[in-house]
XYZ file of C-alpha atoms in Angstrom:
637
model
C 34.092 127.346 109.093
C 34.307 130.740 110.383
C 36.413 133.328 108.503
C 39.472 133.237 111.194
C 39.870 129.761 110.403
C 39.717 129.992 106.998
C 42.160 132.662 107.119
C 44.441 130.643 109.235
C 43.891 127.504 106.418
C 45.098 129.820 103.870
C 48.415 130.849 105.393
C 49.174 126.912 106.454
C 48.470 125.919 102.621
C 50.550 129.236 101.701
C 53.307 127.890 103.729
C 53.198 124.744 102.926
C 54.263 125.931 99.431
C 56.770 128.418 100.116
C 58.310 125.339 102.539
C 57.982 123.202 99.530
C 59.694 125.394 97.462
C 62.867 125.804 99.829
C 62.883 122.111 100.195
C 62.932 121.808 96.296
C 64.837 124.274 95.892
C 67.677 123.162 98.448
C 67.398 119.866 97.208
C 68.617 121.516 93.707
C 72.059 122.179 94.917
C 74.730 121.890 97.385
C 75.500 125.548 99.036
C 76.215 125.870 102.677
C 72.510 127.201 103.989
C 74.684 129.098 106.595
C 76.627 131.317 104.319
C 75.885 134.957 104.170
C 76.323 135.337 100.706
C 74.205 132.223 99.802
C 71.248 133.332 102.134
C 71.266 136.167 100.117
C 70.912 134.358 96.920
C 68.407 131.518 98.191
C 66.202 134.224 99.352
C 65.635 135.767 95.690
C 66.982 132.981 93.662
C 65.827 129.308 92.428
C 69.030 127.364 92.419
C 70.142 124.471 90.428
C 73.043 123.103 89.799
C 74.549 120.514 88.143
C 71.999 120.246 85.775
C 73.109 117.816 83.032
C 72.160 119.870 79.788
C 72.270 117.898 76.988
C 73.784 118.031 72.855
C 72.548 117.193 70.172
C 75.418 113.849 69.963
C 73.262 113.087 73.689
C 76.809 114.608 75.208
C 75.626 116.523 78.497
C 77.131 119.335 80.156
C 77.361 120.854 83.533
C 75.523 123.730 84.164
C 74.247 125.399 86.929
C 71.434 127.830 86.931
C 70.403 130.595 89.111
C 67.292 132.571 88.410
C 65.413 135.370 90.140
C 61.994 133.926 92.128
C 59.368 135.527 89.977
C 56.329 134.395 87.410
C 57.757 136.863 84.615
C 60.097 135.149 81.683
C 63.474 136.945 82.265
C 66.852 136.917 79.978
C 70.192 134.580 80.796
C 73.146 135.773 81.027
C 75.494 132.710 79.947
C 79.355 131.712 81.019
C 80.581 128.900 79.675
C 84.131 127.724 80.370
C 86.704 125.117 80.553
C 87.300 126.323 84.198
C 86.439 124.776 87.281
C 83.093 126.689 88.784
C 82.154 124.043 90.996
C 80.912 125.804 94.420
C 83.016 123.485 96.624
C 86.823 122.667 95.801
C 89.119 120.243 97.673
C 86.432 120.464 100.874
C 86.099 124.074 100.969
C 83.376 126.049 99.358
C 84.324 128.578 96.739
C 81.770 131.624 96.557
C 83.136 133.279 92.981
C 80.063 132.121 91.322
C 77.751 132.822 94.060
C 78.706 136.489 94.031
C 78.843 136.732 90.093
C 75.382 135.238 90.455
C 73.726 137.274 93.103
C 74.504 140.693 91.128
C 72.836 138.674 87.925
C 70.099 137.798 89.758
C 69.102 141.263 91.531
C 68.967 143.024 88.597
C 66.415 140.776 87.020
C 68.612 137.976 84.932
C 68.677 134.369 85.087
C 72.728 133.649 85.474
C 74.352 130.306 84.093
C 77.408 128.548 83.840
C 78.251 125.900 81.727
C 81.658 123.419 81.556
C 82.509 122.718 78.508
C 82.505 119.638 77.157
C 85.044 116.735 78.918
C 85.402 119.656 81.655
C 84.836 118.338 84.979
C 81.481 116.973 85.559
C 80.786 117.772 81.740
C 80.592 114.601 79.405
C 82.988 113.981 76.148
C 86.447 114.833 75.497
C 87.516 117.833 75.854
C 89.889 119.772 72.960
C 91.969 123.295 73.563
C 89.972 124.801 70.314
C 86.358 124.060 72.013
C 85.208 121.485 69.585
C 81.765 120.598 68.664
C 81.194 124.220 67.956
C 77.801 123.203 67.301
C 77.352 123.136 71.227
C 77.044 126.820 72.298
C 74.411 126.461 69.442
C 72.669 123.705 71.268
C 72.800 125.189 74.836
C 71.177 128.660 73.487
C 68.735 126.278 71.627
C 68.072 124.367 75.690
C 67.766 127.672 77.482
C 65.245 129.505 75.139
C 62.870 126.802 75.389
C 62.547 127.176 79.498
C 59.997 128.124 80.605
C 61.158 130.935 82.814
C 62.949 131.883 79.672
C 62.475 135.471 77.502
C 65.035 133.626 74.572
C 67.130 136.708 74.909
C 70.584 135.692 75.294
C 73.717 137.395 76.597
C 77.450 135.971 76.536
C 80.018 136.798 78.819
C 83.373 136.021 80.406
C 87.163 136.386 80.199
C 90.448 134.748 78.263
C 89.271 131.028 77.578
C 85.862 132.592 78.994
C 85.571 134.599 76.271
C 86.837 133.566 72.752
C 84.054 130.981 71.867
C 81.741 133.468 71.834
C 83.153 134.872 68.652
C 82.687 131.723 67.037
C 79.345 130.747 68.092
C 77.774 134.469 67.036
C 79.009 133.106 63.413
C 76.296 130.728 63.745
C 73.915 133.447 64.499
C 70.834 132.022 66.743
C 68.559 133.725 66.947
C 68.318 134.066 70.652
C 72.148 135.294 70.722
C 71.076 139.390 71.499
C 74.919 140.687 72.752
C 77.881 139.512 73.781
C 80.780 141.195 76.054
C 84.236 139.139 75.634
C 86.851 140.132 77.723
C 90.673 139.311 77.261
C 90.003 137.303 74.064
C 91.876 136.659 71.604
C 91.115 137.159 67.587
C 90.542 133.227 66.607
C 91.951 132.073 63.577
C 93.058 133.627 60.189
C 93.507 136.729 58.800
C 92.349 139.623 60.801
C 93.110 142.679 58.982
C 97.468 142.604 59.021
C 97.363 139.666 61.289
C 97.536 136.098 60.752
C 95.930 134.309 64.267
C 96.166 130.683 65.358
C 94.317 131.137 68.745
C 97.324 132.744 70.275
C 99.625 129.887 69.428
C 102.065 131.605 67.385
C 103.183 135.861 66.962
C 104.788 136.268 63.799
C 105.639 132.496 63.667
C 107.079 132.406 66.691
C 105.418 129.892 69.359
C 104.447 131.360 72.439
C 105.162 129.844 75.425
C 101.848 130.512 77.573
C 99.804 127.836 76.240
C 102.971 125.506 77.034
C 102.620 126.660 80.733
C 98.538 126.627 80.809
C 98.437 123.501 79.397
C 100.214 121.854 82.224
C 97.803 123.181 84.546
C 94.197 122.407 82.793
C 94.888 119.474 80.412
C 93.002 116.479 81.266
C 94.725 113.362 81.065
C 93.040 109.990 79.633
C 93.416 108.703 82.737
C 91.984 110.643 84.998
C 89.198 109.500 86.857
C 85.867 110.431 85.228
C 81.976 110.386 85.766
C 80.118 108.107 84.294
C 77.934 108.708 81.711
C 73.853 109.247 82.537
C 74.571 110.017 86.677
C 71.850 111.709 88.052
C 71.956 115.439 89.024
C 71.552 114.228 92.269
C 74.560 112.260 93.063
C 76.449 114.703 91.313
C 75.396 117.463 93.589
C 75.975 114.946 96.447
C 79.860 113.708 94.991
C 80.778 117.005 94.107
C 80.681 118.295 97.837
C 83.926 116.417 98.538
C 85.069 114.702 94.952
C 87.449 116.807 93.316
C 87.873 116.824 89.611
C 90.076 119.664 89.417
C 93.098 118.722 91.555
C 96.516 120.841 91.792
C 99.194 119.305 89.620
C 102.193 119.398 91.263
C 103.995 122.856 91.562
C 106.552 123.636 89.042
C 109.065 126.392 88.356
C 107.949 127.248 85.138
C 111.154 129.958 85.133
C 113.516 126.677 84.560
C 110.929 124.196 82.829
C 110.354 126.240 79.627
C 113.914 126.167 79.099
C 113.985 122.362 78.012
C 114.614 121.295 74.656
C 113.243 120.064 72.382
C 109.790 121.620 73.365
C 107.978 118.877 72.064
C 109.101 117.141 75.183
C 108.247 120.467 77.538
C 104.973 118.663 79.222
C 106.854 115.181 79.105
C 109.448 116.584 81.015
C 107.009 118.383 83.472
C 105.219 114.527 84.008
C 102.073 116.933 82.845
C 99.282 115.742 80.687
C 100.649 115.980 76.836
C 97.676 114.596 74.349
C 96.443 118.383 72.970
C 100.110 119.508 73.606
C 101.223 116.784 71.475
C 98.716 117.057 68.778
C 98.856 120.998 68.900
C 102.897 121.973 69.341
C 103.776 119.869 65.884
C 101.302 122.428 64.121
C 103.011 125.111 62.157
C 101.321 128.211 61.273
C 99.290 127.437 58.337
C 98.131 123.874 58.981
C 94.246 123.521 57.980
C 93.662 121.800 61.819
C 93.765 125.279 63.029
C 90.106 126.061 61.361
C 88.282 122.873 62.930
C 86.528 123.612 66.384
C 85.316 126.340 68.101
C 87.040 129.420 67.464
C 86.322 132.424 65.635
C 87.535 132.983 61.710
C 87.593 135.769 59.422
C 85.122 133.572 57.084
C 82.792 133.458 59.945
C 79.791 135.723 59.182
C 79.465 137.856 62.283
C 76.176 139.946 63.392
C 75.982 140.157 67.036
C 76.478 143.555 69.038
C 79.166 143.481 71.268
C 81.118 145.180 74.276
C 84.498 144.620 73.970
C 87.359 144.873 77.058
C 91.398 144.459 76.105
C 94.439 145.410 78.265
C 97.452 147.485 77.161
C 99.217 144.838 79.178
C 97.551 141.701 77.794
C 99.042 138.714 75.647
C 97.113 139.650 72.137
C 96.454 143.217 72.505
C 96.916 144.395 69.086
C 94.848 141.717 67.423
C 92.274 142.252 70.018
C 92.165 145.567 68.664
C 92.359 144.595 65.068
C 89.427 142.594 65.295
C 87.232 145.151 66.430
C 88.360 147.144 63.822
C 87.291 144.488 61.477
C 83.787 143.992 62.907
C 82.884 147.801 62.803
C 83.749 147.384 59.132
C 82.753 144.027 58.231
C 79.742 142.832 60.377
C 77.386 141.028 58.638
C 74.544 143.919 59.352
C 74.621 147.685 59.952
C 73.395 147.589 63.077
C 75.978 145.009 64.166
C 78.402 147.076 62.479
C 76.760 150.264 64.714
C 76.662 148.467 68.050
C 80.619 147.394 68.663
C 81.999 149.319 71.730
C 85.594 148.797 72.894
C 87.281 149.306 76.505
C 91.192 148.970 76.609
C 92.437 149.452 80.103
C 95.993 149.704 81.354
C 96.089 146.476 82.780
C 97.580 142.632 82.885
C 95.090 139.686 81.384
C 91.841 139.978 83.014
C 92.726 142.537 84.992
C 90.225 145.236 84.698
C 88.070 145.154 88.103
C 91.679 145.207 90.297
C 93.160 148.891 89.414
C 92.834 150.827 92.257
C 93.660 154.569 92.838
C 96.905 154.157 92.372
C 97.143 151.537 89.535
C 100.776 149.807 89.623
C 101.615 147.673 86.530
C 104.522 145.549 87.029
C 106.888 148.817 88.439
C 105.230 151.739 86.850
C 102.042 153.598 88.499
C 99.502 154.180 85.741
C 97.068 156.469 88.630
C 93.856 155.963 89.410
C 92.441 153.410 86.720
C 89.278 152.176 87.949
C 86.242 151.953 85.576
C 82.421 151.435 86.462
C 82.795 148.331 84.923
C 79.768 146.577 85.959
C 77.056 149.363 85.643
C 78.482 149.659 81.951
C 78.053 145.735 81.237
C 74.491 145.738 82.466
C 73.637 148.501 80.928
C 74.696 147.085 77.485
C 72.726 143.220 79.096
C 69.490 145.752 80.039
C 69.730 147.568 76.314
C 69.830 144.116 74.137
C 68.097 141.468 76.346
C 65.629 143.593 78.767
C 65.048 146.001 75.931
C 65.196 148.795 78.219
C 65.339 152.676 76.399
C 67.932 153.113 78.641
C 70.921 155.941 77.633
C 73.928 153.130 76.972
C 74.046 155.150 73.593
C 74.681 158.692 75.009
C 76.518 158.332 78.091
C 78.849 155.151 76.741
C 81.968 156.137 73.986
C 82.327 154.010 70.963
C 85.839 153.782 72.341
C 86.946 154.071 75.908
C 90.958 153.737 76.114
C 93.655 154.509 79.018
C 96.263 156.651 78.190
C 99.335 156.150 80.116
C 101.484 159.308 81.462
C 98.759 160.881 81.126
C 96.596 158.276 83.258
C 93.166 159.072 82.007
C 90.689 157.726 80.065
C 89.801 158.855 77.141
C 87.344 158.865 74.608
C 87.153 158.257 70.281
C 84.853 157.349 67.841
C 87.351 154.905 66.873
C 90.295 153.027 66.732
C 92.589 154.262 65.898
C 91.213 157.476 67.270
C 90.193 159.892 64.164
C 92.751 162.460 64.943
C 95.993 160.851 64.597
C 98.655 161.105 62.520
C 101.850 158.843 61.485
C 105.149 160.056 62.365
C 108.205 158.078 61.195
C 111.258 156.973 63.305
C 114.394 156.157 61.403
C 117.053 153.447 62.533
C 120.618 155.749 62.784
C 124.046 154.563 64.289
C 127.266 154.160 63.266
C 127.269 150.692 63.273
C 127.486 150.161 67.202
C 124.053 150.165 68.542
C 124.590 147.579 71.090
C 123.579 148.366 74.461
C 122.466 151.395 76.246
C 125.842 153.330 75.724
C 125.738 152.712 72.047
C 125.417 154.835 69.122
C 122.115 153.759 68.191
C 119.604 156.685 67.698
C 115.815 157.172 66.901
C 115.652 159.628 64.457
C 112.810 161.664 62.132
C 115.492 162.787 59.395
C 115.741 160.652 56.435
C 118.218 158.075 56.316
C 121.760 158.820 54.930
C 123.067 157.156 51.323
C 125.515 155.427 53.689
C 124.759 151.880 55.419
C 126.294 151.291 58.712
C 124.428 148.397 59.753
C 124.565 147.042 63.693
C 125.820 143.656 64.240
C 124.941 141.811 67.104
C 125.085 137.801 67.830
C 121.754 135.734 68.672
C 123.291 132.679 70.442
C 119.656 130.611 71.652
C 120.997 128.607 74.296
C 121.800 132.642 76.318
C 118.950 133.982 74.929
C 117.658 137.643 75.904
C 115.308 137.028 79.162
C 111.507 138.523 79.017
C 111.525 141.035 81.656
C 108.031 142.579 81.956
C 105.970 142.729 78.783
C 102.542 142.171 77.415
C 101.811 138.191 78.706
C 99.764 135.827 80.484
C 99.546 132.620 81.843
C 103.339 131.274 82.039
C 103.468 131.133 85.624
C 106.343 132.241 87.597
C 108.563 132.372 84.695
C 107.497 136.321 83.727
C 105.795 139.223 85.720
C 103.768 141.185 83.295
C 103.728 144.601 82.936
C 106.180 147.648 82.875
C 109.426 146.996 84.261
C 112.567 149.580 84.229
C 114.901 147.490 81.276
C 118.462 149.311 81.425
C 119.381 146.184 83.346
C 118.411 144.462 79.912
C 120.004 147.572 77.979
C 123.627 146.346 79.460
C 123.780 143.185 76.715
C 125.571 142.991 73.654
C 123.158 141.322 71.407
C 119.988 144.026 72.167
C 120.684 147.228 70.004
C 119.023 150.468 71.455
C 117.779 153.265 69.499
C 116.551 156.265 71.670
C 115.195 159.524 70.205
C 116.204 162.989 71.770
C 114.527 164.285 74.597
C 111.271 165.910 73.504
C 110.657 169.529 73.451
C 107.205 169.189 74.003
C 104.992 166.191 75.319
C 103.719 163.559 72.772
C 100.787 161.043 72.997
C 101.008 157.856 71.089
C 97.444 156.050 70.488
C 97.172 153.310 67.999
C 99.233 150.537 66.000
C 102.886 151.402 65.584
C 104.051 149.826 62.323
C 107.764 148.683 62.262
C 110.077 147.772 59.316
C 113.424 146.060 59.698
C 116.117 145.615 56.965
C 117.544 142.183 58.413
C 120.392 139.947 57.443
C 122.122 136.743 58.594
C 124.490 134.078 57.997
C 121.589 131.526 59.823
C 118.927 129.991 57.286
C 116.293 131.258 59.617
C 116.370 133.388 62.979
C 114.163 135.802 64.921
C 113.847 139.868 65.172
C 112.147 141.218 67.978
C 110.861 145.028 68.957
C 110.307 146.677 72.231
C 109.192 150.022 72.383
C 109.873 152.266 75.305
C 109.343 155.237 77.293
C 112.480 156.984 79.212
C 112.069 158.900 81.428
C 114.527 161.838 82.176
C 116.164 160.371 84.803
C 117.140 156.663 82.614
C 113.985 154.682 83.791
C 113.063 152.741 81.079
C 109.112 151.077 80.539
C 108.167 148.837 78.022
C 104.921 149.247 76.345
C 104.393 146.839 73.946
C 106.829 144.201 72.120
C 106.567 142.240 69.044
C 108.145 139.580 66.652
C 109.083 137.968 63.380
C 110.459 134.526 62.175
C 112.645 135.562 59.058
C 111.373 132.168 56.879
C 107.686 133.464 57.490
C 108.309 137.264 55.996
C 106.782 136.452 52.681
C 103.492 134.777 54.412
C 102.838 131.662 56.738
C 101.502 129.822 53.777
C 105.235 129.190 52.915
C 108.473 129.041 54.413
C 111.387 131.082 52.516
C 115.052 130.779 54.067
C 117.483 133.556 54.034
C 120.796 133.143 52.470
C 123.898 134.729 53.505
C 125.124 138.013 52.665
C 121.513 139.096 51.492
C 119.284 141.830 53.160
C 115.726 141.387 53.522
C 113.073 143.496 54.845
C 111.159 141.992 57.541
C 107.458 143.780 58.428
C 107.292 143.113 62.074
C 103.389 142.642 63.456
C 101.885 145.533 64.943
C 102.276 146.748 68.375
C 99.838 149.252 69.984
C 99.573 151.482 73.073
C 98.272 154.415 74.554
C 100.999 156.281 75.931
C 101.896 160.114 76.693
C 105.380 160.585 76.128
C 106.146 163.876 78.737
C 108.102 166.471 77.620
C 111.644 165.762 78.344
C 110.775 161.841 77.946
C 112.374 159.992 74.851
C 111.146 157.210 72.557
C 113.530 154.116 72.529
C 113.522 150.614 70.841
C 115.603 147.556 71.171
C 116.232 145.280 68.969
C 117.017 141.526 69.301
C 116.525 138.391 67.883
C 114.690 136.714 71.117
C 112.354 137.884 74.016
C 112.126 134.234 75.727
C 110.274 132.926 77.429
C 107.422 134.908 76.397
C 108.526 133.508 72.820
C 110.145 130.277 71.978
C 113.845 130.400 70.967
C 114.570 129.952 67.265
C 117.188 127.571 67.159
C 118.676 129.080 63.883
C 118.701 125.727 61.553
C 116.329 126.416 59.538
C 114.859 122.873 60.955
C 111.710 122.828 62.026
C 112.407 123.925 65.712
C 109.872 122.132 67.758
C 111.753 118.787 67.663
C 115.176 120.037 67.905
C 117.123 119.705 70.468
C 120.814 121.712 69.047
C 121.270 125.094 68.177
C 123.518 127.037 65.891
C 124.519 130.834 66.627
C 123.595 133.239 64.554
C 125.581 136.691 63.508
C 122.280 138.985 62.612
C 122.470 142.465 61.314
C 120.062 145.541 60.955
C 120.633 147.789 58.277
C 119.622 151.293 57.668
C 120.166 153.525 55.358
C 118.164 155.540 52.336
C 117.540 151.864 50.583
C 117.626 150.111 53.856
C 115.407 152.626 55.636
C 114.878 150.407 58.925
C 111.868 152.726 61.320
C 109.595 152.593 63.172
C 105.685 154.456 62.777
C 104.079 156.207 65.497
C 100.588 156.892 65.580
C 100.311 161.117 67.199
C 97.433 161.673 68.252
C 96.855 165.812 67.257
């Protein structure tokens, strides 16, 4: 054989295998070959999806894997989700995943997404609170052990996306190197001031997003299902054209959270109801909360971690909270050293849509765009590549957007280091109600005298969310800052609005509020909105909070208020970034509902979920120098 022949030999065997890799490789999934994107990926990826990882129970779950084409062991970065990911949905082929994977894959990173368990093609039963725990444990455990694996593992994703990755660093693999969660919320327990369940409740009030995103992802008993030990192969071939994530049918979510009692809300929707049932007859401090897979304050925690809230978002100031907690309380210093924080001036999930002219429900917030992605891998390339990259010196501990100002700015902390309280007294004389009350916002010290504002809470004409820090509930509330003199015009919200400033004022941090409360209902709610006017009357909310009166004294017990006696009521936290112009002035309203963002408390003193009747309820808020009812703003200096 001469050498032009064996030449020629050695490029047919050479092609041979690269043919026999393509074939193997297509055969490992179901992507049109004709797509742009996915010729883009096939040429530097191995593909495969649908591959049936399993649990330690034998339970297997849905994953599909895309790594870069090359002999060297390379890091994962790992999604897992109770979302649908699947590449084709009803017919059509969906290429979310395909991009997310691609810009995984060209910078050196294996990328892969994982149902979780009873999700879609995933095996078992699925349960709102993630349960086993035990199996983001197992599928680190599955990955390190590949071959193409370095066991350096990084988590990432958004809202349900996000929070079991807080749990699952409490079990502290040792392939678990960072994590970035995004739009999380703070798990269960006691986070510093807070008391979580999951989102569930706000100062013992139920809120009425998971009501609405139940209806949409809940699986019903019934619904068709795969069964158990099918081949990767006819699930790449069924899940071309069999859907297991179809629509429910549309509903106006603006009329259906209205129905009483709201055990009955998914009944009367005809949506799915086993979790809803199980979870909406849970009050506050029932022990179920601490089974499954979210994070807890008893939860040893030693993972670094990149964290990304929204001014706008449904748990803000717990999100907050918690990383406040970690830098202090993580099991190891250098866990404690490597928490970084992004808070951006947007809705849920939001981050990657500002544009140069950022518009949050009415307000502009300018040009809010972050280099989101070079800053993630960047933190991926420092903890799993072990690059001696500059993350460290280029990235701030703390990178927040401050609003009316619309920049981003930069602290060591949060709250940033140099800020200082300033206190906001309740004044009227006794007829705060509406916009043209009396009400003021004041820094003198409360008079001797008590003038308290009267206002009736009637919960079948409850005051409407209009804007406001939420997620998830569907048509029945745009987030975000909306103009609320509209809102201003009823009787039962009392406004207190500060003078116009002489000079502009930023306000970064957790703004504590205190309320001197009474009733002649056994139990009833007090809500806070806090505001920024603007000289010519516009009105934006910023952040809003709550508090059930039989929950004041802790939500290990429930105490009921008796007529004719005040109480104080310590409202949870709000926080914000917001410059206050000169000429602006600080306002808050006070009610006794922000619904549907809340549930309605019915007044009884019942226990509200099952109840179908109301009673009206005459609330006051006092103020004077023993009833000193205020508000504390955090100035930054």
């Amino acid at each position: 054989m001469n050498i032009i022949d064996h030449g020629r030999n050695i490029l047919l065997f050479l092609f041979s295998f690269v043919l026999l890799g393509i074939l193997s490789s297509a055969a490992q999934h179901n992507l049109p070959e004709d797509n742009p994107l996915v010729k883009e990926l096939t040429a530097i990826a191995v593909i495969e999806q649908k591959v049936m990882m399993p649990m330690r129970d034998g339970i297997r779950l849905a994953t599909d894997i895309y790594r870069p084409k090359t002999e060297e062991k390379v890091p994962v970065i790992f999604s897992r989700t109770p979302y649908n990911f699947d590449s084709w949905q009803e017919g059509e082929f969906k290429d979310r995943q395909i991009k997310s994977a691609l810009q995984a894959v060209k910078r050196g990173y294996a990328y892969v997404v994982q149902n979780e368990r009873g999700r879609y093609f995933s095996e078992g039963e699925w349960d709102i609170l993630g349960v086993p725990l035990t199996d983001g444990y197992d599928a680190f455990s599955w990955l390190t052990e590949q071959e193409w694996s370095n066991g350096k593992i990084g988590t990432l994703g958004c809202s349900s996306t996000a929070e079991w990755q807080m749990a699952v660093a409490g079990l502290d693999h040792p392939s678990h190197a960072a994590m970035v969660p995004q739009g999380f919320g703070a798990g269960i327990g006691t986070v510093g001031d807070f008391t979580e369940q999951g989102n569930w409740y706000r100062g013992g009030a139920e809120q009425l997003l998971f009501f609405a995103w139940l209806y949409g992802v809940e699986h019903d008993i019934y619904k068709p299902r795969i069964p158990e030990g099918a081949t990767q192969e006819d699930l790449l071939r069924i899940s071309r054209y069999y859907d297991l994530a179809p629509d429910n049918p549309e509903v106006d979510m603006s009329e259906a959270l209205w129905h009483l009692p709201i055990t009955d809300m998914l009944k009367n929707m005809n949506g799915k109801k086993e979790i809803f049932d199980k979870m909406v007859r849970r009050k506050p401090n029932d022990p179920a909360w601490y089974e499954g897979g979210l994070y807890h304050d008893t939860m040893e925690f030693d993972i670094p971690s990149f964290w990304f809230a929204s001014w706008y978002d449904v748990s803000i100031s717990p999100n907050l909270e918690l990383f406040r907690h970690l830098r202090k309380n993580a099991t190891s210093e250098e866990a404690r050293d490597n928490q970084y924080l992004v808070i951006a001036p947007t809705l849920h999930c939001a981050y990657t849509r500002a544009t140069e002219n950022t518009i949050v429900g009415e307000r502009s917030v300018g040009d809010a765009r972050l280099n989101y992605e070079d800053q993630i891998y960047a933190w991926f390339d420092l903890w799993l590549k072990g690059s001696d990259n500059d993350f460290k010196e280029k990235t701030p501990r703390v990178q927040y957007y401050t609003m009316g100002k619309n920049i981003w700015q930069a602290a060591e902390s949060w709250p940033p280091e140099n800020v200082k309280s300033k206190t906001f007294y309740l004044e009227s004389g006794g007829k705060a109600n509406t916009l043209n009350g009396d009400g003021i916002l004041s820094t003198r010290k409360p008079s001797a005298t008590d003038s308290p504002d009267s206002f009736t809470y009637d919960p079948l004409n409850p005051v409407t969310s209009y804007g406001g820090n939420v997620c998830c509930t569907g048509n029945a509330i745009q987030g975000g800052a909306f103009d609320q003199q509209e809102m201003e015009t009823r009787e039962d919200i009392l406004v207190y609005t500060s003078e116009p400033l002489s000079e502009g004022m930023e306000v970064s941090g957790f703004i504590e509020s205190t309320l001197y409360v009474s009733s002649d209902a056994k139990d009833t709610d007090f809500t806070i909105k806090l505001i920024d006017v603007y000289p010519d009357g516009r009105a934006y909310n910023l952040d809003e909070t709550i508090q059930r009166a039989r929950y004041r004294e802790g939500y290990d017990k429930e105490v009921f208020m008796e007529e004719g006696k005040v109480y104080e009521l310590r409202l949870p936290d709000m926080a914000t970034s917001n410059y206050f112009e000169k000429g602006h002035r600080i306002r808050i309203e006070v009610s006794s509902s922000n619904f549907p963002r809340f549930a309605r408390n019915l007044n009884t003193g019942g226990n509200n979920f099952d109840e179908s009747e109301g009673v009206t309820a005459h609330n006051k808020v006092h103020h004077s120098r023993k009833y000193a009812s205020r508000i504390v703003l955090p100035i930054k200096k």
